[in-house]
Every structure is written in structure tokens, then in C-alpha cells.
Coordinates of C-alpha atoms and ligand atoms in Angstrom, one line a residue:
M727 CA 16.1 -5.2 -13.3
S728 CA 15.5 -1.8 -13.9
Y729 CA 12.8 0.2 -13.0
R730 CA 10.8 3.3 -14.0
I731 CA 9.9 5.2 -11.1
G732 CA 7.4 8.3 -11.0
V733 CA 8.3 10.7 -8.4
I734 CA 5.4 13.3 -7.8
S735 CA 7.2 15.4 -4.6
G736 CA 3.9 17.8 -4.0
D737 CA 3.7 20.5 -1.3
G738 CA 4.1 21.4 2.0
I739 CA 7.0 18.5 3.5
G740 CA 6.0 16.2 -0.2
P741 CA 9.9 16.8 -1.6
E742 CA 11.0 16.2 1.3
I743 CA 9.8 12.9 2.9
V744 CA 10.1 11.5 -0.4
A745 CA 13.6 12.8 -1.2
E746 CA 14.3 10.2 1.5
A747 CA 11.9 7.5 -0.1
R748 CA 14.1 7.7 -2.7
K749 CA 18.1 7.5 -0.6
V750 CA 15.7 4.1 0.6
L751 CA 14.8 2.6 -2.5
D752 CA 18.6 4.4 -4.4
C753 CA 20.2 1.8 -1.1
I754 CA 18.4 -1.1 -1.9
G755 CA 19.4 -0.2 -6.1
T756 CA 22.6 -0.5 -4.6
K757 CA 22.4 -3.4 -2.8
Y758 CA 19.9 -6.4 -4.8
G759 CA 21.3 -5.1 -7.9
H760 CA 18.5 -3.2 -9.0
T761 CA 18.3 0.7 -10.3
F762 CA 15.5 2.5 -10.3
E763 CA 15.0 5.6 -13.0
Y764 CA 13.2 8.5 -11.6
E765 CA 10.9 11.1 -13.1
E766 CA 9.7 13.8 -11.5
I767 CA 5.5 14.7 -12.2
L768 CA 4.2 17.9 -11.3
M769 CA 0.7 17.7 -9.4
G770 CA -0.8 20.2 -6.7
G771 CA 0.1 23.3 -6.5
C772 CA 3.6 22.7 -7.9
S773 CA 1.7 22.0 -10.8
I774 CA -0.7 24.7 -10.5
D775 CA 2.2 26.8 -9.8
A776 CA 3.9 26.5 -13.5
T777 CA 1.2 25.2 -15.7
G778 CA -2.3 26.5 -14.4
V779 CA -3.5 23.5 -13.8
P780 CA -3.5 20.5 -10.9
L781 CA -2.7 17.4 -13.4
T782 CA -1.8 18.2 -16.8
D783 CA -2.3 15.1 -19.7
E784 CA 1.3 14.5 -19.8
A785 CA 1.3 14.2 -16.3
I786 CA -1.2 11.3 -16.4
A787 CA 0.8 10.1 -19.3
Q788 CA 4.0 10.5 -17.4
A789 CA 2.6 8.4 -14.7
K790 CA 1.0 5.8 -17.1
A791 CA 4.9 4.8 -17.9
S792 CA 5.7 4.1 -15.1
D793 CA 6.1 0.8 -13.3
A794 CA 4.7 2.8 -10.3
V795 CA 4.4 5.6 -9.1
L796 CA 5.8 7.6 -5.5
M797 CA 4.2 10.5 -4.3
G798 CA 4.8 12.4 -1.5
S799 CA 1.4 15.0 -0.1
I800 CA -0.4 17.7 -2.6
G801 CA -1.7 21.3 -1.1
G802 CA -1.5 23.9 1.9
N803 CA -3.1 25.9 3.6
T804 CA -7.2 26.2 2.4
A805 CA -7.8 29.0 5.0
T806 CA -4.2 30.9 3.7
S807 CA -3.3 29.8 0.3
P808 CA -4.1 31.5 -2.8
W809 CA -4.8 27.9 -5.0
Y810 CA -8.3 27.5 -2.5
Q811 CA -8.9 30.8 -4.3
L812 CA -9.3 29.0 -7.6
E813 CA -11.9 26.9 -8.4
P814 CA -12.6 23.8 -6.4
G815 CA -11.5 21.4 -10.0
L816 CA -8.3 23.3 -10.0
R817 CA -7.5 23.1 -6.5
P818 CA -4.3 21.2 -5.7
E819 CA -6.8 18.2 -4.3
A820 CA -8.7 17.9 -7.5
G821 CA -5.2 16.8 -9.1
L822 CA -4.4 13.7 -7.1
L823 CA -8.2 12.6 -7.7
K824 CA -8.2 13.0 -11.2
L825 CA -5.1 11.4 -10.7
R826 CA -6.4 8.2 -9.4
K827 CA -10.0 7.8 -11.8
S828 CA -7.8 8.5 -14.4
L829 CA -5.2 4.7 -13.9
N830 CA -8.2 3.4 -12.4
L831 CA -7.6 2.9 -8.1
F832 CA -10.1 2.1 -6.6
A833 CA -8.1 -0.8 -4.6
N834 CA -6.5 1.5 -1.0
L835 CA -4.6 0.0 1.3
R836 CA -4.0 1.5 4.1
P837 CA -2.3 -0.9 6.6
A838 CA -1.9 0.4 10.2
Y839 CA 0.2 -1.3 12.7
L840 CA 1.4 -0.7 16.3
Y841 CA 4.9 -1.1 16.7
E842 CA 5.8 -2.2 19.7
E843 CA 8.2 0.5 20.2
L844 CA 5.7 2.2 19.4
K845 CA 3.5 1.8 22.4
E846 CA 4.7 4.5 24.3
A847 CA 3.3 7.3 21.3
C848 CA 0.1 5.6 21.4
P849 CA -3.1 7.6 22.5
L850 CA -4.6 4.9 24.3
R851 CA -4.9 2.7 27.5
E852 CA -2.6 -0.2 28.5
D853 CA -5.4 -1.8 28.6
I854 CA -6.3 -1.0 25.6
I855 CA -3.1 -1.3 24.0
G856 CA -2.2 -5.2 25.5
D857 CA 0.3 -7.0 23.1
G858 CA -1.0 -4.1 19.9
F859 CA -2.9 -4.4 16.3
D860 CA -2.3 -4.5 13.4
M861 CA -5.3 -4.2 10.8
M862 CA -5.3 -2.8 7.1
I863 CA -8.4 -0.4 5.6
M864 CA -9.3 -1.6 2.1
R865 CA -10.7 2.0 0.9
E866 CA -12.7 2.5 -2.0
L867 CA -11.1 5.1 -4.1
T868 CA -13.1 6.3 -7.1
G869 CA -16.5 5.9 -6.3
G870 CA -18.6 7.5 -3.9
L871 CA -19.1 11.2 -3.2
Y872 CA -15.8 12.0 -4.2
F873 CA -17.1 11.0 -7.8
G874 CA -20.6 11.9 -8.1
E875 CA -23.4 14.3 -8.9
R876 CA -22.7 18.0 -7.0
R877 CA -23.8 21.7 -7.7
T878 CA -24.2 24.3 -6.3
E879 CA -26.9 26.4 -7.1
E880 CA -29.4 29.3 -5.8
K881 CA -33.2 28.0 -6.1
D882 CA -36.1 30.6 -4.7
G883 CA -32.9 33.5 -2.8
V884 CA -31.2 30.2 -1.0
I885 CA -28.5 28.1 -1.9
T886 CA -27.9 24.8 -2.1
A887 CA -25.7 22.6 -2.9
T888 CA -25.5 18.9 -3.6
D889 CA -23.1 15.9 -3.6
T890 CA -24.5 12.4 -4.4
L891 CA -23.2 8.8 -3.7
T892 CA -23.3 6.4 -5.7
Y893 CA -22.1 3.1 -6.1
N894 CA -23.1 -0.1 -8.4
E895 CA -23.1 -3.5 -8.2
N896 CA -19.6 -4.8 -10.1
E897 CA -17.8 -1.2 -8.2
I898 CA -18.5 -3.0 -4.8
R899 CA -18.1 -6.6 -6.3
R900 CA -14.4 -5.7 -7.3
I901 CA -12.9 -3.3 -3.7
A902 CA -14.8 -6.0 -1.8
A903 CA -12.9 -8.7 -3.9
R904 CA -9.9 -7.3 -3.3
G905 CA -10.4 -7.0 0.4
F906 CA -10.7 -10.3 1.4
D907 CA -8.2 -12.1 -0.7
I908 CA -6.3 -9.7 1.2
A909 CA -7.7 -11.3 4.5
R910 CA -6.3 -14.3 2.6
K911 CA -2.6 -13.8 4.1
R912 CA -3.6 -12.7 7.1
R913 CA -5.6 -13.4 9.5
R914 CA -9.5 -14.1 7.8
K915 CA -11.2 -11.6 9.0
V916 CA -12.8 -8.9 7.2
T917 CA -15.3 -6.3 8.9
S918 CA -17.4 -5.0 6.1
V919 CA -18.0 -1.0 7.3
D920 CA -21.0 0.9 6.1
K921 CA -24.6 2.8 7.5
A922 CA -26.5 0.3 5.8
N923 CA -29.8 1.5 8.2
V924 CA -29.9 4.7 5.9
L925 CA -28.3 4.8 3.1
D926 CA -29.7 2.3 -0.1
S927 CA -25.7 2.4 -1.4
S928 CA -25.0 0.8 1.9
R929 CA -27.9 -1.7 2.0
L930 CA -26.5 -2.1 -2.0
W931 CA -23.0 -2.7 -0.5
R932 CA -23.6 -4.8 2.0
K933 CA -26.1 -7.6 -0.2
I934 CA -22.7 -7.5 -2.4
V935 CA -20.2 -7.5 0.1
E936 CA -22.5 -11.1 0.8
E937 CA -22.6 -12.2 -2.6
V938 CA -18.6 -12.7 -2.7
A939 CA -18.2 -13.6 0.7
K940 CA -19.7 -17.0 0.2
D941 CA -16.9 -17.1 -3.2
Y942 CA -14.6 -17.0 0.6
P943 CA -15.3 -19.7 3.2
D944 CA -12.5 -20.1 4.9
V945 CA -12.3 -15.9 5.6
S946 CA -14.9 -14.9 8.6
Y947 CA -16.6 -11.4 8.0
E948 CA -19.3 -9.6 10.1
H949 CA -20.6 -5.8 8.4
M950 CA -20.2 -3.0 11.1
L951 CA -22.5 0.8 11.1
V952 CA -19.4 3.6 10.7
D953 CA -20.2 5.4 13.7
N954 CA -20.2 2.0 16.4
C955 CA -16.6 1.4 13.5
A956 CA -15.5 4.5 14.6
M957 CA -16.4 3.8 18.4
Q958 CA -15.2 0.4 18.1
L959 CA -11.2 1.8 16.3
V960 CA -10.9 3.3 19.8
K961 CA -12.6 1.2 22.3
D962 CA -10.9 -2.5 20.8
P963 CA -8.4 -1.9 17.8
K964 CA -7.1 -5.4 18.1
Q965 CA -10.7 -6.9 17.2
F966 CA -9.8 -5.7 12.8
D967 CA -8.1 -7.5 10.5
V968 CA -9.4 -6.4 7.3
I969 CA -11.5 -3.5 7.9
L970 CA -13.8 -2.7 3.9
T971 CA -14.8 -0.1 3.0
E972 CA -16.7 2.8 0.5
N973 CA -15.0 6.2 -0.2
M974 CA -16.0 8.7 1.7
F975 CA -16.3 6.4 4.9
G976 CA -12.3 5.3 4.1
D977 CA -10.8 8.2 4.4
I978 CA -11.8 9.6 7.9
L979 CA -11.6 5.9 9.6
S980 CA -7.5 5.9 7.9
D981 CA -7.1 8.9 10.2
E982 CA -8.8 7.6 13.1
A983 CA -6.7 3.7 12.8
S984 CA -3.5 6.6 12.1
M985 CA -3.7 8.2 14.7
V986 CA -4.5 5.1 17.1
T987 CA -0.9 3.8 15.8
G988 CA 0.9 7.0 17.4
S989 CA 1.4 8.9 14.1
I990 CA 0.0 9.6 10.9
G991 CA 3.4 9.9 9.8
M992 CA 3.9 6.2 9.9
L993 CA 0.9 5.1 7.9
S994 CA 1.8 4.1 4.3
S995 CA -0.8 3.4 1.8
A996 CA -1.1 2.0 -1.6
S997 CA -3.8 2.5 -4.4
L998 CA -3.8 0.1 -6.8
N999 CA -5.7 -1.0 -10.8
D1000 CA -6.5 -4.2 -12.3
T1001 CA -2.5 -4.3 -13.4
R1002 CA 0.8 -4.4 -11.4
F1003 CA 1.3 -0.2 -11.2
G1004 CA 0.8 1.8 -8.4
L1005 CA 0.4 4.9 -6.5
Y1006 CA 1.6 5.1 -3.1
E1007 CA 1.5 8.0 -0.5
P1008 CA 2.0 8.5 2.9
S1009 CA -1.8 9.0 3.6
G1010 CA -1.0 11.8 5.8
G1011 CA -1.0 15.4 4.2
S1012 CA 1.3 18.0 3.2
A1013 CA 1.9 19.7 6.9
P1014 CA 2.1 22.9 4.7
D1015 CA 2.8 24.5 9.4
I1016 CA 6.3 21.6 9.4
A1017 CA 7.4 22.4 5.8
G1018 CA 10.8 23.4 5.0
K1019 CA 11.9 22.8 8.7
G1020 CA 12.8 19.2 8.1
I1021 CA 11.3 17.8 11.7
A1022 CA 8.2 15.6 9.3
N1023 CA 9.0 12.4 9.9
P1024 CA 8.8 10.5 7.1
I1025 CA 8.5 6.8 7.8
A1026 CA 5.1 6.5 6.4
T1027 CA 6.7 7.6 2.9
V1028 CA 9.5 5.1 3.2
L1029 CA 7.1 2.4 3.5
S1030 CA 5.2 3.5 0.6
A1031 CA 8.0 2.8 -0.8
A1032 CA 8.2 -0.2 0.6
M1033 CA 5.0 -1.3 -0.3
L1034 CA 5.5 0.1 -4.2
L1035 CA 8.4 -2.9 -4.0
R1036 CA 6.3 -5.5 -2.7
Y1037 CA 2.8 -4.6 -4.4
S1038 CA 3.6 -3.0 -8.0
L1039 CA 7.3 -4.9 -8.4
D1040 CA 7.0 -8.4 -6.6
L1041 CA 10.4 -8.0 -4.7
D1042 CA 9.7 -8.9 -1.3
T1043 CA 12.8 -9.3 -0.2
E1044 CA 13.4 -6.0 -0.4
A1045 CA 10.4 -5.0 0.5
D1046 CA 10.9 -7.1 3.9
A1047 CA 14.5 -5.1 4.6
V1048 CA 12.7 -1.7 4.0
E1049 CA 9.8 -2.9 7.2
A1050 CA 12.7 -4.7 9.0
A1051 CA 14.7 -1.3 8.8
V1052 CA 12.5 1.1 10.5
K1053 CA 11.7 -1.8 13.0
Q1054 CA 15.1 -1.5 13.5
V1055 CA 15.1 1.7 14.0
L1056 CA 12.5 2.9 15.6
K1057 CA 13.8 -0.3 17.9
D1058 CA 17.2 1.8 18.5
G1059 CA 15.4 4.5 19.9
Y1060 CA 15.0 7.3 17.0
R1061 CA 12.3 9.2 16.5
T1062 CA 10.8 12.0 15.0
I1063 CA 8.6 14.8 17.3
D1064 CA 5.2 13.0 16.1
I1065 CA 6.2 9.4 17.6
M1066 CA 8.3 10.7 20.8
P1067 CA 6.2 8.9 23.6
Q1068 CA 3.1 11.0 25.0
K1069 CA 3.8 9.3 28.4
A1070 CA 6.7 9.9 31.6
A1071 CA 8.1 6.5 31.5
G1072 CA 10.9 5.5 29.0
A1073 CA 11.1 9.7 27.7
S1074 CA 14.4 8.8 28.7
S1075 CA 16.1 6.7 26.2
V1076 CA 14.9 8.1 23.1
K1077 CA 16.6 10.4 20.7
R1078 CA 15.1 12.8 18.9
V1079 CA 16.1 13.7 15.1
G1080 CA 15.0 15.1 12.7
T1081 CA 13.5 13.6 8.7
K1082 CA 17.5 13.0 6.5
E1083 CA 18.6 11.6 9.8
M1084 CA 15.9 9.7 10.3
G1085 CA 16.0 8.3 6.5
D1086 CA 19.6 8.4 6.6
L1087 CA 19.4 6.0 9.9
I1088 CA 17.3 3.9 7.8
V1089 CA 19.9 3.6 5.3
E1090 CA 22.7 2.6 7.5
R1091 CA 20.5 -0.4 8.5
I1092 CA 19.4 -2.2 5.4
E1093 CA 23.4 -1.0 4.6
K1094 CA 24.1 -3.7 7.3
R1095 CA 21.6 -6.5 6.6
Ligands
IPM907 C1 -6.7 11.4 1.4 C2 -6.1 12.3 1.1 C3 -7.0 12.9 0.1 C4 -8.4 12.3 0.3 C5 -7.6 14.2 -0.1 C6 -6.0 15.0 0.3 C7 -8.4 14.9 -1.0 O1 -7.5 12.8 3.0 O2 -5.8 10.1 1.1 O3 -7.4 10.7 2.6 O4 -9.8 12.5 0.7 O5 -8.8 11.0 0.2
MG908 MG1 -7.6 11.6 4.7

């Protein structure tokens, strides 16, 4: 089969890590008889430099015409980059938010899994790590604070800024159903995270989640307040299977979850709508401080490409092959700097590699299978 893959390389380390994921996809294509046709789509700072805006209508149309989009990362140093002198709606991140909204990508899946081989990179105590953990964060992606009405105004000589957090019941219902669907394919447990002791939007969230839960009697569920969840993620991450939550809470908790698995450089993500289309990107940012140095970890992007194969193209065997190859590379002791062991034990048995080498090592292992 032939597939059209939109590619948003973006800014910072984006182009470097996307190049490795493409290498992996090409290897899968050769091995399993698929053709991937890539189309480069401009978004973020590079789009601002080329067109004056972070996302053009043409870029949205290109994304829509693809079977799926693979993305690296966008944005720059918010303190020093000229992109952040622009008004908020013209900054790099506005492009990503516009793309999510335009394509109705309301369901953001962020798996956080502790690889056996990376236990030494995990900052948690051994007794907390136990035999590891494996959770899926299901983050709502097109509502809440990110898309509510906002304004900054001066009243009686005092500047006041306002952001609003709005959800309607339908938006909550569709993401909750996705969360329970995913839980069914995993360990059948949903933790719905909110701030229902304070927020109206969270009280509605809770009510709708309870309604949806009735359709999934085989899945257990609980409610958890977001501050408690932040604590539980470091105290006892094993308890979580699917974490279902709104946009902003999911943004924060997924960064936290990635760090307890060792590194944000390992965390992939998929943003899905009601069709098979999806946008696949590592959960990490553009890391401008290490851009161009060839040291960024491409694994999150490679694993995002595996999610693309699985969710948008229905190629489970191929996705399994990519994930197995990543596992094997880690088992063989190869590490980018972000996943080098922090604890002294085992430090001598691992080999440090750069971005390209890591991509090559993964490709080699797919070829050998
Ligand atoms: C993420 C990022 C984005 C977000 C930024 C770049 C707007 O942090 O995907 O988690 O907040 O959603
Ligand atoms: Mg984030």
C-alpha cells in the first residue's frame, strides 16, 4: 500500500528527530512492502520566518489531505527568540493549537511506560519502581483553558488578564468514551482527574464521566483530584492504567508522567479525531538549547511513528516491529544522554550514542528481525 504522510519537522531539535523517524518508516516500508510518500508541511517558527504566520491555510489543507501527520516539535527559546516578540496569536505554539482545532483532534493519547532497561534512569526510589509501570494519559485537546475566551484589559488603571475554562457535556462525553475504550484494551481501569472541589467545569466532567462509565461495566473507574494525582504519580505510579483528564491538567500531568519514566525524550503521543487521521508527535518540546548538536533522543518520535502505523494505518505488525526494535536497542545498552543512568550501578555497561546513531541502531534491529 502507499500512504501519504504529512511531515512537520518544525523547529529546534524537530528536524533532527523527525529525520530518524522517517528512516525507521522507510525501513518498515521496504521490509513490509509499503510506500510512504512524505510531504513537508510548514508550522511553527519556521513557518513564521517563511510566511509571516505560524500556520497557513495551505498547510492545514496539506495536513487534511494526508493519511496522517508526523511532527517533530515547534517553538524556540521564549526568552530570547524574536518569535516571542510577536503577539500571542502569531507565535509558534498558536500554529499547533490552530492545527489541533482545525482537524478536531480532541483525543490526545500519551503513553508513559517504564522500560525495564531504563530503571536506572528513573528518578524514583527502587521500592516505588517495583516491577515498573505502564499508563496511558488520555488528554482532552481541543477545549478548556487553551481555547476559552481570553482577554487582557485595563480597568481603572489596573491591568487584568482573563482566561476561561469551558467544557460542554458533549466534549466531555466523547473524550470519556475514548478513555474507557482504551482502558478496555489495557488493564480496565480509568482514573478521571479533575478539580471538582473547586471548579464547575470539573463537576460537570465528573457527572458525565459517571454517565459514560455505565456503558462500560467491565471497566473500573475512580475520580481523583488533580493535586492528589500529581502527588500519586511520584508516590505510587503503578496504580494508574488510563488517566482521563482535561486539556491543561493533561498537559501538566503528562510532563510529570514522562519524567517518572526516565525522560521526556521517550514519550510519544497521538492526537486523534473521529476518523482514522491522526497527528503524531513526541511529547517533548523543541529543546533549542541542544538543537543542532546531534544529541537529542529520537526515540519518542520513532515511537510516535509506531503509533501512526497502529492508529492511522492499521499496521499493527509493523508498529510492533518498531516498538520491539526500540526495546532491543535499549537492551543492547545504547543510550542518548538524557537516558544515561543516574544511579552509579550499571553505569559502565551502557554506551552513549547520538541522535543519528540511535536511529541507525533501531533500523538495524528492524532489518534483522
Ligand atoms: C504539549 C505542548 C503544547 C501544549 C504547547 C507547545 C502549546 O506543551 O503538546 O504538551 O501545551 O499543549
Ligand atoms: Mg506540554
